[in-house]
Short mmCIF file of C-alpha atoms in Angstrom, two decimals:
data_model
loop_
_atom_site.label_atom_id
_atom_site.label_comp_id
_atom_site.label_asym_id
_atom_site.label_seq_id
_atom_site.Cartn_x
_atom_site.Cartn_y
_atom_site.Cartn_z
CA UNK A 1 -58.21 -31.01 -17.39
CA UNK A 2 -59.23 -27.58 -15.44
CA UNK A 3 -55.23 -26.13 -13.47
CA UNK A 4 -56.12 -26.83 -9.83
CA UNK A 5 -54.27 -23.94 -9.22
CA UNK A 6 -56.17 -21.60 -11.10
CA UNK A 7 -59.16 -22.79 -9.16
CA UNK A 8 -57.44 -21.72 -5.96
CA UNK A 9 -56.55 -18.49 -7.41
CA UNK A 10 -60.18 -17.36 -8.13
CA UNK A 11 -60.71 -17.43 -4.10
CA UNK A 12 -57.04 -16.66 -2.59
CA UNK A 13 -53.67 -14.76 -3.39
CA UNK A 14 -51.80 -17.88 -3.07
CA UNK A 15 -48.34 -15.67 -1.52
CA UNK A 16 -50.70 -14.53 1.11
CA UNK A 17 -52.29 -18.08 1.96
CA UNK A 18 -48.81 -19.62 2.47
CA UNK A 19 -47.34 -16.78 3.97
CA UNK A 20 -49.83 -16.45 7.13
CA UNK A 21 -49.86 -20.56 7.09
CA UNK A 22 -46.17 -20.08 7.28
CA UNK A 23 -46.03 -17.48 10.22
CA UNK A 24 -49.00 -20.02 12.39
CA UNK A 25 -46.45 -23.13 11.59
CA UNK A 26 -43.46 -21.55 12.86
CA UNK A 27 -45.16 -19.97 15.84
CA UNK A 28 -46.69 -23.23 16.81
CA UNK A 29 -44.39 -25.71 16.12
CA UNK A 30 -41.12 -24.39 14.54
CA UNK A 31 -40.06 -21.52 17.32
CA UNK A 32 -38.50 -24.58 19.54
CA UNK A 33 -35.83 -25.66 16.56
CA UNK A 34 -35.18 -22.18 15.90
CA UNK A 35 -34.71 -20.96 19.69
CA UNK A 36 -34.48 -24.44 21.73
CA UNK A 37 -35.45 -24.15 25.04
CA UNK A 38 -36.66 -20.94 24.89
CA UNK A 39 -33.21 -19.62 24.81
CA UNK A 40 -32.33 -16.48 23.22
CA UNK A 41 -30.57 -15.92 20.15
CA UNK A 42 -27.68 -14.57 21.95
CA UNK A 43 -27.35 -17.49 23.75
CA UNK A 44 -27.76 -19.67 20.87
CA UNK A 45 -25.55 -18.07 18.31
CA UNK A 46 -22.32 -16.99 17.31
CA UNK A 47 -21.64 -13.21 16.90
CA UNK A 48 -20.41 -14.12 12.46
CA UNK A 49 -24.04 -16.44 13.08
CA UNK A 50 -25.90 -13.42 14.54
CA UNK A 51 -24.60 -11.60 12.01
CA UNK A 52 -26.14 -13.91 9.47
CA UNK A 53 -29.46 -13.94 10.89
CA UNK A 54 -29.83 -10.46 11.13
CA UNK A 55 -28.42 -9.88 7.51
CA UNK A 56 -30.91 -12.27 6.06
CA UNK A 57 -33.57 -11.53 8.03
CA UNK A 58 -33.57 -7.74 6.49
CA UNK A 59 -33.04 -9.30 3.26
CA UNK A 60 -36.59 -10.35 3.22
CA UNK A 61 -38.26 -8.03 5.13
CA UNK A 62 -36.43 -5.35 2.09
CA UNK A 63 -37.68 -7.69 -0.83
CA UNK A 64 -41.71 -8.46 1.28
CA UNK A 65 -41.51 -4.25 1.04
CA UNK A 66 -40.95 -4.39 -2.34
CA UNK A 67 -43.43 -7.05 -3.50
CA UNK A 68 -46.63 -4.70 -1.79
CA UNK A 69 -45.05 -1.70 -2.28
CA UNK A 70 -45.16 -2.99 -6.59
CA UNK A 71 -49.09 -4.28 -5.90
CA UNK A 72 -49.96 -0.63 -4.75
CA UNK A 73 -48.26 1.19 -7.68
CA UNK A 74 -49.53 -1.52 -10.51
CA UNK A 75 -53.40 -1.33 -9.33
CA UNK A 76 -54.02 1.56 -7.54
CA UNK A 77 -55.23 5.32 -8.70
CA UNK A 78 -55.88 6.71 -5.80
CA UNK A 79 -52.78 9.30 -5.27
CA UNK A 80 -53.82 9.88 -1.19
CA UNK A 81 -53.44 5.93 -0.75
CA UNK A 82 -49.67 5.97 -2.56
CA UNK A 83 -48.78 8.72 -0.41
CA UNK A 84 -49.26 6.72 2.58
CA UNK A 85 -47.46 4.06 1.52
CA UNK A 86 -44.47 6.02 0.35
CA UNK A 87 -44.42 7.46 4.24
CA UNK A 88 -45.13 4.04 5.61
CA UNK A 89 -42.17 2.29 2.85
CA UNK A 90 -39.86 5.15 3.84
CA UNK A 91 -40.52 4.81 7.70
CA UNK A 92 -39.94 0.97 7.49
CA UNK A 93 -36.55 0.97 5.71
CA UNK A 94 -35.43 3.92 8.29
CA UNK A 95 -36.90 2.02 11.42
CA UNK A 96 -35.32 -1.56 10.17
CA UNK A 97 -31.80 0.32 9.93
CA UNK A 98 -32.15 1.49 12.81
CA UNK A 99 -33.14 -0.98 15.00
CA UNK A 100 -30.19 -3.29 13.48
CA UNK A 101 -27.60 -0.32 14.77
CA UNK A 102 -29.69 -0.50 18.35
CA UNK A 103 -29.41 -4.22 18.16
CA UNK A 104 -25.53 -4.62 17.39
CA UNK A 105 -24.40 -1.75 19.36
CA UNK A 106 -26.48 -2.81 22.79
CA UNK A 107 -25.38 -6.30 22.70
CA UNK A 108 -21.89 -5.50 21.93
CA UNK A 109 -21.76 -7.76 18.84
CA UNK A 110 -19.09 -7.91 16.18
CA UNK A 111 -18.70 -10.51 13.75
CA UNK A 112 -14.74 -11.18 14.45
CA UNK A 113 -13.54 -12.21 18.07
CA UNK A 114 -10.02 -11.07 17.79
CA UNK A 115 -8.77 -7.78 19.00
CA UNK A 116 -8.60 -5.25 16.37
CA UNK A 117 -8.24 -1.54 16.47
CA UNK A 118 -11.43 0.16 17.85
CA UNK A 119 -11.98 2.43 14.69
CA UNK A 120 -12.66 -0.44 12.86
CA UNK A 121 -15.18 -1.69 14.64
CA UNK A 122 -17.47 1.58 12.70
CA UNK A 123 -18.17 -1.54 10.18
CA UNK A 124 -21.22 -2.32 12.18
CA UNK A 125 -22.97 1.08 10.98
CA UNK A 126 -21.85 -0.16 7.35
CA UNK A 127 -23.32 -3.46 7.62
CA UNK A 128 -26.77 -3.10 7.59
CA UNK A 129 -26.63 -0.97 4.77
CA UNK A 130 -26.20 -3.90 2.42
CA UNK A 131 -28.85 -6.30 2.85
CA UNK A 132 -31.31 -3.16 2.74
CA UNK A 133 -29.65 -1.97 -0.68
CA UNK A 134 -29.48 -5.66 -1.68
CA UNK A 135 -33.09 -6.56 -1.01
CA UNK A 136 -34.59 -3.50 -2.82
CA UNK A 137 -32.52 -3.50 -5.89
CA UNK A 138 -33.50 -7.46 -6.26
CA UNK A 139 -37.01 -6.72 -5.72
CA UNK A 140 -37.34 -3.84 -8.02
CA UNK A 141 -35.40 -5.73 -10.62
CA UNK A 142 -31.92 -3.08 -10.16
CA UNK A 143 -33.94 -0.50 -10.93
CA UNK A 144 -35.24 1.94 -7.45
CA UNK A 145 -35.40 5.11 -9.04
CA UNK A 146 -38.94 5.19 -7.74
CA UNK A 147 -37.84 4.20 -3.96
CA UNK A 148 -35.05 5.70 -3.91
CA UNK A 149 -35.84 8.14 -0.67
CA UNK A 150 -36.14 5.40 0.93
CA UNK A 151 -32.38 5.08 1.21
CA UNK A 152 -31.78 8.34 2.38
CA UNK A 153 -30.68 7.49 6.13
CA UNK A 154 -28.45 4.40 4.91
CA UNK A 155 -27.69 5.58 1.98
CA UNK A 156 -26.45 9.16 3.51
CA UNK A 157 -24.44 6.59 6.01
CA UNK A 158 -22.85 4.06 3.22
CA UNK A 159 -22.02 7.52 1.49
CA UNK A 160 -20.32 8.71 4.34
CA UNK A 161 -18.78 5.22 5.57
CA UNK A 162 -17.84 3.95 2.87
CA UNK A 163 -14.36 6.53 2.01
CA UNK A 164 -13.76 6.75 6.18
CA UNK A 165 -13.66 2.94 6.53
CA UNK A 166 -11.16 2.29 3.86
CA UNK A 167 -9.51 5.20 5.21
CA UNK A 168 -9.10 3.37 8.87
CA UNK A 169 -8.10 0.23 6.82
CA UNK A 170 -5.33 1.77 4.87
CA UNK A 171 -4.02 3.66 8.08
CA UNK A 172 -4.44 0.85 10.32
CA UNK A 173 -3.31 -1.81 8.17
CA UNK A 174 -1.41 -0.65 4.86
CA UNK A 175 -2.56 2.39 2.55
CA UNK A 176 -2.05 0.11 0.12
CA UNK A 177 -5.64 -1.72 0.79
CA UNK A 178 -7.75 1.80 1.57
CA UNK A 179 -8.46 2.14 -2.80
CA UNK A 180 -8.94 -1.92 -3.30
CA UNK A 181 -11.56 -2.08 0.17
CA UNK A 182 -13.07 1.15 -1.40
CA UNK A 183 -13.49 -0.17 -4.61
CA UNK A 184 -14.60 -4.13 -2.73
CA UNK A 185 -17.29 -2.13 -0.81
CA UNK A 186 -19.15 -0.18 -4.17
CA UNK A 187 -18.84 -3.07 -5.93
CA UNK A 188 -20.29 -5.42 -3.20
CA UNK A 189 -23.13 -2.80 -2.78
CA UNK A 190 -23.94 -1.85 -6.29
CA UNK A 191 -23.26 -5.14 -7.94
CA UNK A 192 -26.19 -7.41 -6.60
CA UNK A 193 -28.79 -4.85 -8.53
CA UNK A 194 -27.16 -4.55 -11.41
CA UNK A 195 -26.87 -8.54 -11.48
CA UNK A 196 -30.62 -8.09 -10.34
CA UNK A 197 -31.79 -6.35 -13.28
CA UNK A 198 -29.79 -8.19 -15.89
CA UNK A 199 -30.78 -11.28 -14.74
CA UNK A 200 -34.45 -10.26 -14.75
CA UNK A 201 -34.28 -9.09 -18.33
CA UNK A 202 -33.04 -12.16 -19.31
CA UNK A 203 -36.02 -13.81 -17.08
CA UNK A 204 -38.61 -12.07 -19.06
CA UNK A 205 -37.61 -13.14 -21.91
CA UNK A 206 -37.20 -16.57 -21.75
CA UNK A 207 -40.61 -17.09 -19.73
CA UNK A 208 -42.62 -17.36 -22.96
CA UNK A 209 -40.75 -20.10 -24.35
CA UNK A 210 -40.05 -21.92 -21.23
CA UNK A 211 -42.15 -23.89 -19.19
CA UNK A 212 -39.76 -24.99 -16.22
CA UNK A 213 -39.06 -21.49 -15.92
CA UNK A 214 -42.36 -20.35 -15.51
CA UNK A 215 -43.05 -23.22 -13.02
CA UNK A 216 -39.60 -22.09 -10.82
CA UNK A 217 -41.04 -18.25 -11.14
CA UNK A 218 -44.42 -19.35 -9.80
CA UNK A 219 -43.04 -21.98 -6.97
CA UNK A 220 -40.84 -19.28 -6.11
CA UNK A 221 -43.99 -16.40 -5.87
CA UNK A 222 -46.08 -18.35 -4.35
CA UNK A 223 -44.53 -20.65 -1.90
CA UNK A 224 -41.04 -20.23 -1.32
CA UNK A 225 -40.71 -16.43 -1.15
CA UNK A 226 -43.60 -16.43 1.53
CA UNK A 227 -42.23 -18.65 3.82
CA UNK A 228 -39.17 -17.17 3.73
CA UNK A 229 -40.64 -14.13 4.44
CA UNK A 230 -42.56 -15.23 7.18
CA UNK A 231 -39.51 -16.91 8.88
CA UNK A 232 -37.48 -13.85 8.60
CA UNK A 233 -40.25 -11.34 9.48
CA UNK A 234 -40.73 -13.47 13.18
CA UNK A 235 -36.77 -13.53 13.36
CA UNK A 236 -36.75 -10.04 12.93
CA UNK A 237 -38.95 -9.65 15.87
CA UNK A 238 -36.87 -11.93 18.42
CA UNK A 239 -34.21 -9.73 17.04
CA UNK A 240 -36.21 -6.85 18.21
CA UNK A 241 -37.25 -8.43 21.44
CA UNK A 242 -33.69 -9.02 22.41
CA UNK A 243 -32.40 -5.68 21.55
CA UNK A 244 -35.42 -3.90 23.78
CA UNK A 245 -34.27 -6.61 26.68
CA UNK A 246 -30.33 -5.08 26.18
CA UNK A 247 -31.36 -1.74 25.98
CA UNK A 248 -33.32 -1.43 29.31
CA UNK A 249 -30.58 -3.74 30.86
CA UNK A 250 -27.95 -0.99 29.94
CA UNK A 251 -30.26 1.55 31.43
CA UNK A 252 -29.96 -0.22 34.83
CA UNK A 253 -33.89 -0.64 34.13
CA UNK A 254 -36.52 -3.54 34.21
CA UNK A 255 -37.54 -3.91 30.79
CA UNK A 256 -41.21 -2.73 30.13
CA UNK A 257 -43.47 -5.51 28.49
CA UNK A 258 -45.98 -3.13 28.04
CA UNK A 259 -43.97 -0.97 25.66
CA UNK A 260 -42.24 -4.04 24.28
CA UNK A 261 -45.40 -5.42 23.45
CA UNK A 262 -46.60 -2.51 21.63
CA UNK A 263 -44.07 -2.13 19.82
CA UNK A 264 -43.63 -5.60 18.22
CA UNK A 265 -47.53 -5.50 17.46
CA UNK A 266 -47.08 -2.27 15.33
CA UNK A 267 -42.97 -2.62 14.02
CA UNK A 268 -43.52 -5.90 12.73
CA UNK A 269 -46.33 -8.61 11.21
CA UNK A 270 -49.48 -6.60 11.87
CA UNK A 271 -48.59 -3.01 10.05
CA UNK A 272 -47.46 -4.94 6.99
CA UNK A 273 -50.22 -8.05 6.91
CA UNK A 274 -52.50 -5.42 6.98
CA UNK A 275 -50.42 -3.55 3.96
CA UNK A 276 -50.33 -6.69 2.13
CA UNK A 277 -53.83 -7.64 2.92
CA UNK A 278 -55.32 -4.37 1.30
CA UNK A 279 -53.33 -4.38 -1.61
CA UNK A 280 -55.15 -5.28 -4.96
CA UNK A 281 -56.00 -7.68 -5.78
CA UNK A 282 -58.25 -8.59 -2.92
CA UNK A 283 -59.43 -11.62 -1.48
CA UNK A 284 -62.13 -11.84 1.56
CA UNK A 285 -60.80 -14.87 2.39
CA UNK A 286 -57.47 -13.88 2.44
CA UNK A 287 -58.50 -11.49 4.67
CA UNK A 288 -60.10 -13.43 6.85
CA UNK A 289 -57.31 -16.32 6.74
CA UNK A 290 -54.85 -13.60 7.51
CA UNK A 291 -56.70 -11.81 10.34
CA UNK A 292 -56.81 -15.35 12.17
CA UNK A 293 -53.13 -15.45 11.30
CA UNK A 294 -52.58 -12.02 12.94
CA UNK A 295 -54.99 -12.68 15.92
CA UNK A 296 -53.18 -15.72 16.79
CA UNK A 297 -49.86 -13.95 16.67
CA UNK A 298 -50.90 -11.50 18.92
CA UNK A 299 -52.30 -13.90 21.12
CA UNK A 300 -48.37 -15.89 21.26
CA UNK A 301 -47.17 -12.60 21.84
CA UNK A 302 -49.42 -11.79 24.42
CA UNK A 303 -49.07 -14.95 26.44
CA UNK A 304 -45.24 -14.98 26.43
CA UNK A 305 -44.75 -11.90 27.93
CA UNK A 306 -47.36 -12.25 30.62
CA UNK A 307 -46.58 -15.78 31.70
#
């Protein structure tokens, strides 16, 4: 009996099917669970939840980065086209580290509520750090030698955050907890790639010999890891919405939908749908599937902030 799914793989990339399915389901019908009422994620969540969001929201945008980023390399020759993407890849991680610091410092948001001493509230240009670190080490398997510049502006920051903040620990607390945080926060940021690239070893070893696992790699590929990525790409640009909306309000300045607006078209699903929909291999009717996807998106976009 001919594998249906092999069938559908002749005329789509299955990840990129269920990925811009994903992103017109949660538009249309999924953005009221997510943000009932219309209501803002401020509103909505706690700062430990916002936290969350934000965390896991990067998470996938680091590992979607990865996954094109490892199309280009694996199919492509053509050295002009790789050095675009390393600018665009490098851009991305600085911009989404960025925007996170915009984000917690113009809403004021810290994951505890009691008071603490001010210094330590420097964890918040720590935090994003993590997920970025985590979600390129998983997706390159623990091993980013080849990405690697991409971490320059959080890497130079964990670098440089990670001896001052156990430093304000041990003074503010005991100087018997500055080594044992210092040690927590290597561990916590190295140990998720190293994990990464044991466990994917292992992975590639067993898939020959095991069926289920080759059926939990593919379900994963092809329909989990999309949606998941879709979800956390249109959290990311709430997130971004938000932080634009706090930023002008500090200013003692209407916000400006026309610069908002630009900006989510080109920081968020269009620049990489149109990545992932030119990376090999290529399917017109992905294409065409995905620049409906895009068009729509635009089109929510568009009629929210000129209601």
């Amino acid at each position: 009996m001919k594998n249906p799914v092999t069938g559908i793989k002749r005329y789509f990339n299955i990840n990129e099917l269920v990925f811009d399915l994903a992103v017109l389901i949660v538009l249309g019908y999924g953005i009221d669970y997510i943000l009932p009422g219309g209501r803002s994620l401020i509103e909505l969540y706690s700062p430990g939840a916002l936290y969350g969001i934000v965390l896991i929201s990067i998470f996938f945008l680091m590992l979607f980065l990865a996954d094109i980023y490892k199309a280009y390399t694996g199919n492509t020759g053509n050295s002009f086209l790789m050095v675009l993407i390393k600018i665009i890849f490098f851009l991305s991680v600085t911009a989404i580290y960025l925007v996170t610091l915009t984000f917690y410092s113009s809403l004021h948001i810290l994951p505890w509520n009691m008071p603490v001493h001010r210094e330590m509230d420097m964890i918040f240009l720590l935090i994003p750090v993590y997920p970025i670190v985590w979600g390129l080490t998983v997706g390159f398997a623990g091993d980013i030698r080849e990405v690697k510049y991409t971490l320059y502006v959080p890497g130079m920051m964990s670098f440089a955050m990670i001896p001052v903040y156990s430093a304000i620990v041990g003074y503010h607390i005991s100087w018997w907890l500055a080594l044992p945080v210092f040690i927590i926060l290597i561990v916590l940021l190295t140990g998720p790639g190293y994990a990464a690239g044991r466990i994917s070893r292992s992975v590639s070893g067993a898939l020959s010999s095991n069926s289920g696992l080759r059926v939990l790699k593919t379900a994963w590929g092809s329909f989990m890891f999309p949606v998941f990525t879709a979800l956390g790409i249109i959290l990311w640009q709430k997130i971004t919405v938000e932080m634009f909306y706090q930023a002008y309000a500090n200013w003692k300045q209407p916000p400006d939908m026309g610069v908002i607006f630009r900006a989510l078209i080109w920081s968020g699903i269009v620049p990489v749908r149109i990545l992932s929909a030119m990376a090999p291999p290529w399917k017109l009717t992905n294409t065409l599937i995905g620049a409906c996807a895009v068009a729509y998106y635009i089109f929510y976009l568009y009629k929210n902030f000129h209601h």
